[in-house]
Structure formats: C-alpha cells, structure tokens
Amino acid sequence: MSILNSGVTQQLSKKDSKEAADIYWTRYLPYIVLVVVFAAVSIFVPYFLTISNLLSVLLQTASLAILAIGQAAVLILGGIDLSMPGVMALGSIFGAMYMRAGGNPVLGAVIMLLVPAALGLINGISVSYFGMIPFVVTLAMQAITIGAATMITNQISIPVPENFCNAMLTKIGGIPLPIIIVLILTLFLQFAVTKTYYGRWLYSTGTNMRTSRVSGVPTKKVVLAAYSFAGLMGGLAAIIMTSRLYAASPQMGKDAVAMDIIASAAVGGVSTMGGVGTAVNAVIGAIIITLISNVMNMANVSYYLTLVIKGIIIITFVAIDANSRKKSTK
Amino acid sequence: MTIPYLKMDGIAKSFPGVQALKNVTFEASQGEILALVGANGAGKSTLMNVLGGNIEPNSGKIYINGKEVRISSPSDAAANGIAFVHQEMAMLPTMSIADTMYISSFPYKHGLIDYKTIYQRCRVVLKRLGCNFDPRERIRNISPGDQQMVEIGRALLHDPQIIIFDEPTSSLTSREKEHLFEVIRTLKQEGSVIIYISHFLDEVFSLCDRVMVLRNGETAGGGLVSEYTNRDIVKMMIGEKEIDTYYERSEHRAGEEIMRVKGIYRSGVINDISFSLRKGEVVGLWGQLGSGRTEVARALVGLDPIDGGTISIKMGDQMMPVKQSETKKYIGMITENRREEGLLLPMSVCNNMSLANLTNLTKKKPFSSVIDSKLENSETDKYVKRMDIKISSQAQRVETLSGGNQQKVIIGRWLQKNPPIYIMDEPTRGLDVGAKADIRRIISDLAEQGAGILVISSEIEEIMSVSDRYLVMKRGSIVAEFGSNASKEDLVATATGAASKKE
C-alpha cells in the first residue's frame, strides 16, 4: 500500500477497479486541481516560477498548512474545529505578552504552543466525554478566544522580539525553517496515520464509531487526542505566523481564517464526512488555497468577493465528496 | 353464525428469501378480544401490518362488515376504521400530548392550527381512557404507562371499529398494565374489534376471549381461550411434528468456571442477572424479543450502562472482579446489527479483521506502534482460510461481500484476538442456510477449543442446536435455567410465562 493513499480508499482490488474508478476518481482530484492552478498561475503571473518566489509562496502557506493538518485530524473523525483561528491568536498573544514583559523567547514559544493545545483539550473533553456537538462547542470556543484576544490587546498588535522572529525564519540550505518544519511534520504524520495503529484507530473511529467501540478501540481517547492535536497545531501555526508578522495580533484569529482552513482540507481531499484524508491532502489543499488567494489579491478582487468565491469552493468540493460517498454506499 | 366483522382471507406475503405469510385466513368479531400469538418470526407483525396498510400482500382479500375493502396505505386503514397501537411508541418527547395525538392530521381554522378544538377533543378522548392529563403537557414529563395511554388516545381519535394492540405491555409496570386491561375491556364492551398481539400467554388468558396461533406464516390453530391450556397453545406455537434432532446437536465438555455475573441490574431494563459461564460450554440466552437478552449481552461488555452488580472473569487461577469498562478485553462481542456495529463498511476485509487485534500486530520496539503489515496480512489470511470466507482479495471492501461472509469477517476479527469468552447476539440473523450452518460449526469449534460462549438467537432450533445449557429471560429477569435435555416446549413455555410454576 502506498503511503500517499488515504485511509479508507487504500488497497483496491482488481475486481473492484471498474467500480472503483467510478467512485474514487475524486481521490486524484486534489492533485489535478493543484496542477491546473499551478499551471494557470505560472502562465499569467510573471516571475512566478522563480525559486525565490516559490519559496515565498511556500513560506506563506506554512501556517495554513499546519492549521489544515490539525483540522484534517478532526474532520477524519467526522467532527469539525471552528475554533482554530481564535485559539491560535490567543496563544500568540499570551506568548507575545510574556516576551514583552521580558520573558525568555523559548518559553514564549512554549506558551504559544501550549495555550492552544490546552484549549483544544477542552474542546476534546467536551465532545468526547460530555457528548457535545463539535460544531457548537468549537464555535463557542472561537467566540471566547477571539473575544478574549481582542479585549486583552485592545485591538493593538503586540510586537515580539526580533531575535525570536529571526530564529524562526532562519534559512537552512536556503530554505526557511517553517517550510522545513511543515515538510518534516507532514512526512511524520503521513507515516503515523497510514502505518501505526493510532492512525488506524483514527480512520476506524471516523468511519464507524460504534463498530470501533464494540471492537475495543478507545474511541473517546481517540476523539480527545484529535481535538487536542488540532489545538497543538494551532499553537505551532501561532509561532510561525507571529514570527512572520513580527507581532501578535487578534487579527490572526478572525472568523474568515476558519474558512481558509476548512477550504484547504476540503479541496485537498479530506472528507468532511469522516474517515478519509491524510496530512498530505491537507498540505496540498493549503497550497491550492494560498495560490488562489494570491491570485485574487493580485487581481484586486475585493475581500468580500474573495469570501464568496471561497465559500463556493468549499460547497463544490464537499458536494463532490458527498456524491462519491453516495455511490460507494449504494 | 353471523358474518364476522373483519375477515382476512387467504393472505400471502413473501419477502426476498422468506415466505412470511402463506395463505392465512383470519376472522374477528365485534365485542371480542382476539389474541394473536406465535413465536418470533411467525408472521404476526406482517399480518397486522397488512391490515394496517403498511405492507401490501401478494394475494388475499380483506372484508369489513361483509364488504371487500382495499387497504394499501395507513390512511386507507384509518378510513376503514382500523387503528394500530404500536409496540414502539412513536413519541415526540419535546412536544405536547395534543401535538403528539394530532401530528398527522392537525385541524385548521383560518389557516392556523385549531388548538381550541384539539384540546377539547383530546380531553374527551383521554377521559374515556380514565386519564386527566392537560393536553398541553409535554410527553417527556409523563410516565411510559401514560405515554401508552396517549398512544391509544391517538388511535381512538377517529373512532375506529378495529383496534390492533401490538405488544402494548412491554414497557409497562404491573399497575399500568391493569389499567390498560381495564381500558381494553371497556373498548370491547363498546363494541370494538380488539386484536391483541402478545408474547405473554398469561396476558392472553387473563384478557382475551379467543386466540389464534400463527406458526411459520401459517395458521396453526385457534379457538376460544377457555378451551385451551397453556401447554396446548405452546404446542401450537412450536409445532408437534417438528423433530428436535432435525438439527444435529453438539455436546461439549464444560470445564472450569470462566466468568461469573452477580446481580447486575439496570433500573427498568434488566433485574438482578446472575449466572456463570464455564470453559468449553455454549450457553443459550433465550427469551422473546424485548425480554432483556440483548440488554444483558450489551451490559456485559460495557456497551450499555449498569446500575450495579459485579462481573468476574477468571485470570490465572482466580476469579477477579472486572470493571464494566474493562470486560471488553476478555470478551469477543458480536452484536445483532452487523452493518451498524459490526463492520467498517467502506474499509477492506483486512482492515476489518485486524481491528480488534491491532496492538498485537506491531513491529518490535522502538516501532511498537507501527503495524506490521505482513503480519496483518498473514493473520487475516489464516482466518479467511479457516472460516472459508469468500473474497477476491484481502483488499476487497467489506460492503461488497454477502451477509454470510460479512458475519464471518466479524467473527474472524475476534478469532484473531482470541479472547476466552464470546458473546454472540443473533449471529446468524438474515443469513442463508449454508452460512447459518457454517457459523454454528464455528461456534461449536470454538467451544471445543475451550472458549466460553453466550449465544442469543430468536430461532429456537438454532439455539437448541448449539447450546449445552439455557438461561431463559422474561421481562428483564432470568426466570429459568435448563440443562441440555430441555425441550422446545420448556423453553417456549417459560419465556412466554405459560409455565411459571413448573420447574
């Protein structure tokens, strides 16, 4: 089995292949979309295909890719996390405040990582042990965190020390550190979800929680872990984004960011209905969404039209996914 | 003799693979309570669903008051004065009593729901049932017995002439039951035709005038209740000619005790369940649908909560009490609904079969969380061959397999894990004869290899062909225990309450 294949759709027999070709063409869709978008952008945007430009696009993608990876873990379970932007912003602000007060930048980074992870843990406990609806819990968490972030900062950015940012943006062999982090993280997680039993538990729980429970899979712990992981990824994204902006700002957590995260996962091939998707899917989706955002930015498309277009993209891809599901369970 | 008010003549209905009703003729008169009894799957529900317009028969005619009528939908049934009081109350817990009663036919006035009329009418109907509820009360605030009254009230709204009660007492306390019986007797005196479906023969004797017995979709007999004894009806239900040895019965040698259940209960569902299971023995947990047998099975593996009691499992050479949430580690559970709780439908045969055993299929340290896919494939292959599961490859998706092969995949999942105890709830439901025989053989083999197995089945022949011992459940309690020499009659009689004093 190839490491690139996502949970449920792995391993297709020859006998199934005709039917499978019908159902699972969607699994190649993200790659096709990536190639098409990439080709279109290279044709219409001058200097796009230069190494320095490509690296800057990837650097720009890094935090969204990490957020999409976290979201993917939750989506595979059939859940959703709408609180990632707010959680990320609050983590960033706490870390920045600590550093502004003279705190050690390394500890500042740890705070940025752990505050979102703790908030993700709260999401996870609410969903798994209290049986609350993920949509409601995480929407409320988004309101809480973005409200708190705006209140604490009075809407003013908090600058972070330059040495913190420079350290995070160091280039290794000409490649900025965030890109390397995303690369290593993606490879590690891809391996984890396709090769370890924790990954298998994630897919089985997302495919059928009741069957998994009867079979002895610790489903509550799996759910708890996925939401905590999403929080942790929010923290990692907070560190990267803060160092790119040289400041922490409640703007990082605005609601529309959740759109980008979910759009990335959906376009990349993570099913919003659970059971399907991998880290690679999430990253590809993040690259596609970043490219589309950039093009719209360059073409001076208004912010509101951008929202309309992204919303349409989400609905389109979810519709394609739902349609292929309908065929497969016929 | 006068013409019966209701006559169903030559009703036949087949479903894919099953002939549910074969030429059944059925009569009922006004002012009498007719009991319709039969074992699980005898065709009672199908017959009544034909009358209620939920199922269209392949052939047969229905006469009401001597006139032929066509009933092809529930509204046709209502128009002909037929009302159905369902076993599972179709309640809307957050809505009011009045809304629940009128949900399918709200009267309107000036384009708005006419609540004034509704409340008035509800009060009248409920009063007739001896209830003084406020129709605005929410359903969730009244007891199950009162909910049952609301359900009957809903049936009475349109002044039906024929009222079908399907297992109406299954969720009632004995006082609520008495009240219900009073109500049914009153309806009878008012001249309604009452058809009463029940698993419980004691109720039939205390309430009904006439009885009709169905067996395997055919009329097995019937007549005035006063002319029969309990045993006569049981005999009609199971059939005298059927020979017990039709299914080869396997004997196993039971070893030491492996699981001991002491006094587990859950309020209103199961009461004081105690029994023990030994190595190498198959215990049949027998009872009617709704007797609590499935609930016991689920409670044992922590799928349903319990309010108290202990479960002990043999570890080393001691019986150790095990927390309810931990028992899953020692018990292979096969639930009655394989699509919902047994399979990961879109996933592969291999992934399905390794699901319970993943932590044992890993590589060596430090990669002890990485699945060794060669080991996973070879283990899967071993059990695919052993159980003769027909697949094109291990990668085939389970949803494309036949029911029998799907069930074998689930059993294979547990064989791979090899727990000391198995619980199988309806392991052969919906399977063809060949697959059923295969699964019975697997159960027998498992027992020979020393597993302790608890089997639940609705088919008496099946449970008798595999079991060494029987626990009989009725209304949430174990009411009798039999050895391997139990007869079909013993089992049916104790489960229906016809022989509560014997044994």
PDB file of C-alpha atoms in Angstrom, chain A residues 52-286:
ATOM      1  CA  SER A  52      12.668  32.781  -4.562  1.00  0.00           C
ATOM      2  CA  ASN A  53       9.031  33.343  -5.405  1.00  0.00           C
ATOM      3  CA  LEU A  54       8.113  29.699  -4.952  1.00  0.00           C
ATOM      4  CA  LEU A  55       9.836  29.661  -1.572  1.00  0.00           C
ATOM      5  CA  SER A  56       7.970  32.750  -0.512  1.00  0.00           C
ATOM      6  CA  VAL A  57       4.660  31.167  -1.548  1.00  0.00           C
ATOM      7  CA  LEU A  58       5.534  28.084   0.470  1.00  0.00           C
ATOM      8  CA  LEU A  59       6.541  30.190   3.459  1.00  0.00           C
ATOM      9  CA  GLN A  60       3.237  31.950   3.157  1.00  0.00           C
ATOM     10  CA  THR A  61       1.494  28.567   3.032  1.00  0.00           C
ATOM     11  CA  ALA A  62       3.260  27.139   6.106  1.00  0.00           C
ATOM     12  CA  SER A  63       0.892  28.274   8.847  1.00  0.00           C
ATOM     13  CA  LEU A  64      -2.244  27.481   6.829  1.00  0.00           C
ATOM     14  CA  ALA A  65      -0.833  24.039   6.025  1.00  0.00           C
ATOM     15  CA  ILE A  66      -0.256  23.318   9.698  1.00  0.00           C
ATOM     16  CA  LEU A  67      -3.738  24.503  10.606  1.00  0.00           C
ATOM     17  CA  ALA A  68      -5.206  22.345   7.825  1.00  0.00           C
ATOM     18  CA  ILE A  69      -3.317  19.313   9.134  1.00  0.00           C
ATOM     19  CA  GLY A  70      -4.848  19.864  12.573  1.00  0.00           C
ATOM     20  CA  GLN A  71      -8.272  20.335  11.040  1.00  0.00           C
ATOM     21  CA  ALA A  72      -7.829  17.144   8.997  1.00  0.00           C
ATOM     22  CA  ALA A  73      -7.377  15.068  12.164  1.00  0.00           C
ATOM     23  CA  VAL A  74     -10.725  16.312  13.450  1.00  0.00           C
ATOM     24  CA  LEU A  75     -12.514  16.044  10.100  1.00  0.00           C
ATOM     25  CA  ILE A  76     -11.366  12.437   9.665  1.00  0.00           C
ATOM     26  CA  LEU A  77     -13.242  11.698  12.887  1.00  0.00           C
ATOM     27  CA  GLY A  78     -16.344  13.240  11.413  1.00  0.00           C
ATOM     28  CA  GLY A  79     -16.006  16.299  13.649  1.00  0.00           C
ATOM     29  CA  ILE A  80     -15.054  19.895  12.959  1.00  0.00           C
ATOM     30  CA  ASP A  81     -12.975  22.551  14.745  1.00  0.00           C
ATOM     31  CA  LEU A  82     -14.097  26.102  14.078  1.00  0.00           C
ATOM     32  CA  SER A  83     -12.026  27.495  16.937  1.00  0.00           C
ATOM     33  CA  MET A  84      -8.580  27.101  15.379  1.00  0.00           C
ATOM     34  CA  PRO A  85      -8.106  30.784  14.395  1.00  0.00           C
ATOM     35  CA  GLY A  86      -9.142  32.182  17.765  1.00  0.00           C
ATOM     36  CA  VAL A  87      -7.192  29.581  19.681  1.00  0.00           C
ATOM     37  CA  MET A  88      -4.110  30.371  17.581  1.00  0.00           C
ATOM     38  CA  ALA A  89      -4.484  34.126  18.117  1.00  0.00           C
ATOM     39  CA  LEU A  90      -4.889  33.782  21.866  1.00  0.00           C
ATOM     40  CA  GLY A  91      -1.825  31.538  22.114  1.00  0.00           C
ATOM     41  CA  SER A  92       0.197  34.011  20.085  1.00  0.00           C
ATOM     42  CA  ILE A  93      -0.917  36.936  22.255  1.00  0.00           C
ATOM     43  CA  PHE A  94      -0.119  35.196  25.558  1.00  0.00           C
ATOM     44  CA  GLY A  95       3.335  34.268  24.276  1.00  0.00           C
ATOM     45  CA  ALA A  96       3.980  37.764  22.970  1.00  0.00           C
ATOM     46  CA  MET A  97       2.855  39.349  26.242  1.00  0.00           C
ATOM     47  CA  TYR A  98       5.190  37.082  28.145  1.00  0.00           C
ATOM     48  CA  MET A  99       8.102  38.081  25.907  1.00  0.00           C
ATOM     49  CA  ARG A 100       7.175  41.780  26.083  1.00  0.00           C
ATOM     50  CA  ALA A 101       7.374  41.513  29.852  1.00  0.00           C
ATOM     51  CA  GLY A 102      10.965  40.356  29.425  1.00  0.00           C
ATOM     52  CA  GLY A 103      10.317  36.620  29.264  1.00  0.00           C
ATOM     53  CA  ASN A 104      12.601  34.140  27.551  1.00  0.00           C
ATOM     54  CA  PRO A 105      11.696  33.722  23.837  1.00  0.00           C
ATOM     55  CA  VAL A 106      11.958  29.929  24.062  1.00  0.00           C
ATOM     56  CA  LEU A 107       9.454  29.887  26.904  1.00  0.00           C
ATOM     57  CA  GLY A 108       7.385  32.381  24.933  1.00  0.00           C
ATOM     58  CA  ALA A 109       7.227  29.884  22.093  1.00  0.00           C
ATOM     59  CA  VAL A 110       6.285  27.121  24.506  1.00  0.00           C
ATOM     60  CA  ILE A 111       3.407  29.271  25.784  1.00  0.00           C
ATOM     61  CA  MET A 112       2.255  29.862  22.208  1.00  0.00           C
ATOM     62  CA  LEU A 113       2.232  26.111  21.724  1.00  0.00           C
ATOM     63  CA  LEU A 114       0.628  25.006  24.962  1.00  0.00           C
ATOM     64  CA  VAL A 115      -2.170  27.553  25.383  1.00  0.00           C
ATOM     65  CA  PRO A 116      -3.857  26.427  22.140  1.00  0.00           C
ATOM     66  CA  ALA A 117      -3.177  22.787  22.988  1.00  0.00           C
ATOM     67  CA  ALA A 118      -4.949  23.238  26.338  1.00  0.00           C
ATOM     68  CA  LEU A 119      -7.908  24.907  24.631  1.00  0.00           C
ATOM     69  CA  GLY A 120      -8.014  22.010  22.138  1.00  0.00           C
ATOM     70  CA  LEU A 121      -8.061  19.626  25.084  1.00  0.00           C
ATOM     71  CA  ILE A 122     -11.141  21.436  26.419  1.00  0.00           C
ATOM     72  CA  ASN A 123     -12.808  21.050  23.011  1.00  0.00           C
ATOM     73  CA  GLY A 124     -11.905  17.362  23.046  1.00  0.00           C
ATOM     74  CA  ILE A 125     -13.245  16.709  26.544  1.00  0.00           C
ATOM     75  CA  SER A 126     -16.481  18.498  25.680  1.00  0.00           C
ATOM     76  CA  VAL A 127     -17.007  16.437  22.552  1.00  0.00           C
ATOM     77  CA  SER A 128     -15.832  13.010  23.726  1.00  0.00           C
ATOM     78  CA  TYR A 129     -16.749  12.799  27.398  1.00  0.00           C
ATOM     79  CA  PHE A 130     -19.708  15.163  27.512  1.00  0.00           C
ATOM     80  CA  GLY A 131     -21.064  14.213  24.107  1.00  0.00           C
ATOM     81  CA  MET A 132     -21.477  17.802  22.991  1.00  0.00           C
ATOM     82  CA  ILE A 133     -21.886  18.740  19.337  1.00  0.00           C
ATOM     83  CA  PRO A 134     -18.457  19.676  17.852  1.00  0.00           C
ATOM     84  CA  PHE A 135     -19.906  22.483  15.763  1.00  0.00           C
ATOM     85  CA  VAL A 136     -21.420  24.221  18.771  1.00  0.00           C
ATOM     86  CA  VAL A 137     -18.514  23.651  21.157  1.00  0.00           C
ATOM     87  CA  THR A 138     -15.868  24.917  18.778  1.00  0.00           C
ATOM     88  CA  LEU A 139     -17.970  27.820  17.537  1.00  0.00           C
ATOM     89  CA  ALA A 140     -18.362  28.913  21.152  1.00  0.00           C
ATOM     90  CA  MET A 141     -14.643  28.419  21.713  1.00  0.00           C
ATOM     91  CA  GLN A 142     -13.929  30.627  18.705  1.00  0.00           C
ATOM     92  CA  ALA A 143     -16.171  33.336  20.182  1.00  0.00           C
ATOM     93  CA  ILE A 144     -14.493  33.040  23.576  1.00  0.00           C
ATOM     94  CA  THR A 145     -10.936  33.141  22.268  1.00  0.00           C
ATOM     95  CA  ILE A 146     -11.378  35.878  19.694  1.00  0.00           C
ATOM     96  CA  GLY A 147     -13.347  37.936  22.208  1.00  0.00           C
ATOM     97  CA  ALA A 148     -10.669  37.489  24.850  1.00  0.00           C
ATOM     98  CA  ALA A 149      -7.874  38.206  22.369  1.00  0.00           C
ATOM     99  CA  THR A 150      -9.470  41.457  21.228  1.00  0.00           C
ATOM    100  CA  MET A 151     -10.215  42.519  24.784  1.00  0.00           C
ATOM    101  CA  ILE A 152      -6.733  41.816  26.106  1.00  0.00           C
ATOM    102  CA  THR A 153      -4.948  43.625  23.302  1.00  0.00           C
ATOM    103  CA  ASN A 154      -7.470  46.411  22.808  1.00  0.00           C
ATOM    104  CA  GLN A 155      -7.062  45.603  19.112  1.00  0.00           C
ATOM    105  CA  ILE A 156      -3.432  46.692  19.128  1.00  0.00           C
ATOM    106  CA  SER A 157      -0.721  44.329  17.920  1.00  0.00           C
ATOM    107  CA  ILE A 158       1.898  43.229  20.402  1.00  0.00           C
ATOM    108  CA  PRO A 159       5.367  43.274  18.883  1.00  0.00           C
ATOM    109  CA  VAL A 160       7.663  40.326  19.576  1.00  0.00           C
ATOM    110  CA  PRO A 161      11.483  40.493  19.894  1.00  0.00           C
ATOM    111  CA  GLU A 162      13.314  40.386  16.589  1.00  0.00           C
ATOM    112  CA  ASN A 163      15.612  37.594  17.696  1.00  0.00           C
ATOM    113  CA  PHE A 164      12.550  35.382  18.186  1.00  0.00           C
ATOM    114  CA  CYS A 165      11.355  36.076  14.643  1.00  0.00           C
ATOM    115  CA  ASN A 166      14.763  35.803  13.077  1.00  0.00           C
ATOM    116  CA  ALA A 167      15.378  32.475  14.783  1.00  0.00           C
ATOM    117  CA  MET A 168      12.104  31.134  13.442  1.00  0.00           C
ATOM    118  CA  LEU A 169      12.787  32.397   9.946  1.00  0.00           C
ATOM    119  CA  THR A 170      16.374  31.107   9.744  1.00  0.00           C
ATOM    120  CA  LYS A 171      17.221  29.583   6.402  1.00  0.00           C
ATOM    121  CA  ILE A 172      18.761  26.153   6.301  1.00  0.00           C
ATOM    122  CA  GLY A 173      20.345  25.441   2.932  1.00  0.00           C
ATOM    123  CA  GLY A 174      18.436  28.433   1.581  1.00  0.00           C
ATOM    124  CA  ILE A 175      15.068  27.122   2.764  1.00  0.00           C
ATOM    125  CA  PRO A 176      13.219  28.970   5.524  1.00  0.00           C
ATOM    126  CA  LEU A 177      12.745  26.978   8.740  1.00  0.00           C
ATOM    127  CA  PRO A 178       8.883  26.993   8.652  1.00  0.00           C
ATOM    128  CA  ILE A 179       8.932  25.176   5.304  1.00  0.00           C
ATOM    129  CA  ILE A 180      11.256  22.560   6.734  1.00  0.00           C
ATOM    130  CA  ILE A 181       9.015  22.195   9.786  1.00  0.00           C
ATOM    131  CA  VAL A 182       5.974  21.635   7.577  1.00  0.00           C
ATOM    132  CA  LEU A 183       7.869  19.129   5.455  1.00  0.00           C
ATOM    133  CA  ILE A 184       9.097  17.053   8.378  1.00  0.00           C
ATOM    134  CA  LEU A 185       5.762  17.269  10.180  1.00  0.00           C
ATOM    135  CA  THR A 186       3.879  16.164   7.074  1.00  0.00           C
ATOM    136  CA  LEU A 187       6.146  13.188   6.446  1.00  0.00           C
ATOM    137  CA  PHE A 188       5.993  12.147  10.087  1.00  0.00           C
ATOM    138  CA  LEU A 189       2.211  12.436  10.313  1.00  0.00           C
ATOM    139  CA  GLN A 190       1.688  10.755   6.958  1.00  0.00           C
ATOM    140  CA  PHE A 191       3.640   7.828   8.297  1.00  0.00           C
ATOM    141  CA  ALA A 192       1.754   7.915  11.587  1.00  0.00           C
ATOM    142  CA  VAL A 193      -1.727   7.863  10.083  1.00  0.00           C
ATOM    143  CA  THR A 194      -1.030   5.239   7.436  1.00  0.00           C
ATOM    144  CA  LYS A 195       1.305   2.925   9.305  1.00  0.00           C
ATOM    145  CA  THR A 196       0.557   2.963  13.029  1.00  0.00           C
ATOM    146  CA  TYR A 197      -2.407   1.578  14.892  1.00  0.00           C
ATOM    147  CA  TYR A 198      -3.159   5.040  16.241  1.00  0.00           C
ATOM    148  CA  GLY A 199      -3.765   6.088  12.653  1.00  0.00           C
ATOM    149  CA  ARG A 200      -5.916   3.045  12.002  1.00  0.00           C
ATOM    150  CA  TRP A 201      -7.946   3.851  15.108  1.00  0.00           C
ATOM    151  CA  LEU A 202      -8.466   7.371  13.790  1.00  0.00           C
ATOM    152  CA  TYR A 203      -9.872   6.075  10.492  1.00  0.00           C
ATOM    153  CA  SER A 204     -11.936   3.313  12.049  1.00  0.00           C
ATOM    154  CA  THR A 205     -13.454   5.730  14.563  1.00  0.00           C
ATOM    155  CA  GLY A 206     -14.217   8.214  11.811  1.00  0.00           C
ATOM    156  CA  THR A 207     -15.685   5.517   9.593  1.00  0.00           C
ATOM    157  CA  ASN A 208     -17.918   3.906  12.217  1.00  0.00           C
ATOM    158  CA  MET A 209     -17.578   4.881  15.844  1.00  0.00           C
ATOM    159  CA  ARG A 210     -19.969   2.198  17.088  1.00  0.00           C
ATOM    160  CA  THR A 211     -18.168  -0.635  15.330  1.00  0.00           C
ATOM    161  CA  SER A 212     -14.865   0.675  16.631  1.00  0.00           C
ATOM    162  CA  ARG A 213     -16.196   0.839  20.165  1.00  0.00           C
ATOM    163  CA  VAL A 214     -17.524  -2.708  20.056  1.00  0.00           C
ATOM    164  CA  SER A 215     -14.144  -3.837  18.718  1.00  0.00           C
ATOM    165  CA  GLY A 216     -12.299  -2.369  21.670  1.00  0.00           C
ATOM    166  CA  VAL A 217     -10.929   0.808  20.072  1.00  0.00           C
ATOM    167  CA  PRO A 218     -10.654   3.502  22.780  1.00  0.00           C
ATOM    168  CA  THR A 219     -12.860   5.843  20.771  1.00  0.00           C
ATOM    169  CA  LYS A 220     -13.227   8.517  23.443  1.00  0.00           C
ATOM    170  CA  LYS A 221      -9.483   8.832  23.784  1.00  0.00           C
ATOM    171  CA  VAL A 222      -9.111   8.968  20.020  1.00  0.00           C
ATOM    172  CA  VAL A 223     -11.579  11.869  19.828  1.00  0.00           C
ATOM    173  CA  LEU A 224      -9.900  13.638  22.732  1.00  0.00           C
ATOM    174  CA  ALA A 225      -6.489  13.218  21.113  1.00  0.00           C
ATOM    175  CA  ALA A 226      -7.659  14.559  17.744  1.00  0.00           C
ATOM    176  CA  TYR A 227      -9.060  17.798  19.178  1.00  0.00           C
ATOM    177  CA  SER A 228      -6.002  18.281  21.386  1.00  0.00           C
ATOM    178  CA  PHE A 229      -3.804  17.722  18.355  1.00  0.00           C
ATOM    179  CA  ALA A 230      -5.786  20.319  16.404  1.00  0.00           C
ATOM    180  CA  GLY A 231      -5.155  22.754  19.277  1.00  0.00           C
ATOM    181  CA  LEU A 232      -1.458  21.934  19.270  1.00  0.00           C
ATOM    182  CA  MET A 233      -1.269  22.582  15.526  1.00  0.00           C
ATOM    183  CA  GLY A 234      -2.976  25.921  16.206  1.00  0.00           C
ATOM    184  CA  GLY A 235      -0.082  26.633  18.582  1.00  0.00           C
ATOM    185  CA  LEU A 236       2.571  25.721  16.038  1.00  0.00           C
ATOM    186  CA  ALA A 237       0.868  27.901  13.454  1.00  0.00           C
ATOM    187  CA  ALA A 238       0.779  30.695  16.037  1.00  0.00           C
ATOM    188  CA  ILE A 239       4.565  30.609  16.427  1.00  0.00           C
ATOM    189  CA  ILE A 240       5.183  30.698  12.683  1.00  0.00           C
ATOM    190  CA  MET A 241       2.644  33.364  11.919  1.00  0.00           C
ATOM    191  CA  THR A 242       3.766  35.575  14.797  1.00  0.00           C
ATOM    192  CA  SER A 243       7.350  35.467  13.635  1.00  0.00           C
ATOM    193  CA  ARG A 244       6.324  36.277  10.069  1.00  0.00           C
ATOM    194  CA  LEU A 245       4.279  39.268  11.223  1.00  0.00           C
ATOM    195  CA  TYR A 246       6.829  40.306  13.895  1.00  0.00           C
ATOM    196  CA  ALA A 247       3.834  40.744  16.180  1.00  0.00           C
ATOM    197  CA  ALA A 248       0.876  39.019  17.786  1.00  0.00           C
ATOM    198  CA  SER A 249      -2.485  40.356  16.768  1.00  0.00           C
ATOM    199  CA  PRO A 250      -6.134  39.436  17.322  1.00  0.00           C
ATOM    200  CA  GLN A 251      -6.495  39.875  13.546  1.00  0.00           C
ATOM    201  CA  MET A 252      -4.855  36.439  13.193  1.00  0.00           C
ATOM    202  CA  GLY A 253      -7.927  34.849  14.683  1.00  0.00           C
ATOM    203  CA  LYS A 254     -10.710  36.366  12.645  1.00  0.00           C
ATOM    204  CA  ASP A 255     -13.514  34.026  11.667  1.00  0.00           C
ATOM    205  CA  ALA A 256     -12.697  34.053   7.955  1.00  0.00           C
ATOM    206  CA  VAL A 257      -9.456  32.181   8.675  1.00  0.00           C
ATOM    207  CA  ALA A 258     -11.566  29.157   9.586  1.00  0.00           C
ATOM    208  CA  MET A 259     -12.920  29.302   6.035  1.00  0.00           C
ATOM    209  CA  ASP A 260      -9.407  29.042   4.631  1.00  0.00           C
ATOM    210  CA  ILE A 261      -8.590  26.118   6.905  1.00  0.00           C
ATOM    211  CA  ILE A 262     -11.705  24.149   6.070  1.00  0.00           C
ATOM    212  CA  ALA A 263     -11.419  25.050   2.381  1.00  0.00           C
ATOM    213  CA  SER A 264      -7.851  23.709   2.402  1.00  0.00           C
ATOM    214  CA  ALA A 265      -8.897  20.412   3.920  1.00  0.00           C
ATOM    215  CA  ALA A 266     -11.909  20.023   1.611  1.00  0.00           C
ATOM    216  CA  VAL A 267     -10.053  20.950  -1.575  1.00  0.00           C
ATOM    217  CA  GLY A 268      -7.122  18.755  -0.569  1.00  0.00           C
ATOM    218  CA  GLY A 269      -9.357  15.695  -0.328  1.00  0.00           C
ATOM    219  CA  VAL A 270     -10.087  15.371   3.377  1.00  0.00           C
ATOM    220  CA  SER A 271     -13.710  14.281   3.646  1.00  0.00           C
ATOM    221  CA  THR A 272     -15.884  16.455   5.840  1.00  0.00           C
ATOM    222  CA  MET A 273     -17.949  13.325   6.469  1.00  0.00           C
ATOM    223  CA  GLY A 274     -15.156  11.467   8.191  1.00  0.00           C
ATOM    224  CA  GLY A 275     -12.913   8.514   7.501  1.00  0.00           C
ATOM    225  CA  VAL A 276     -10.932   9.888   4.570  1.00  0.00           C
ATOM    226  CA  GLY A 277      -7.881  12.130   4.255  1.00  0.00           C
ATOM    227  CA  THR A 278      -4.238  12.441   5.247  1.00  0.00           C
ATOM    228  CA  ALA A 279      -1.661  15.063   6.163  1.00  0.00           C
ATOM    229  CA  VAL A 280      -0.532  15.254   2.536  1.00  0.00           C
ATOM    230  CA  ASN A 281      -4.104  16.013   1.456  1.00  0.00           C
ATOM    231  CA  ALA A 282      -4.276  18.881   3.921  1.00  0.00           C
ATOM    232  CA  VAL A 283      -0.982  20.397   2.757  1.00  0.00           C
ATOM    233  CA  ILE A 284      -1.892  20.177  -0.924  1.00  0.00           C
ATOM    234  CA  GLY A 285      -5.187  21.871  -0.152  1.00  0.00           C
ATOM    235  CA  ALA A 286      -3.382  24.630   1.738  1.00  0.00           C
TER     236      ALA A 286
END
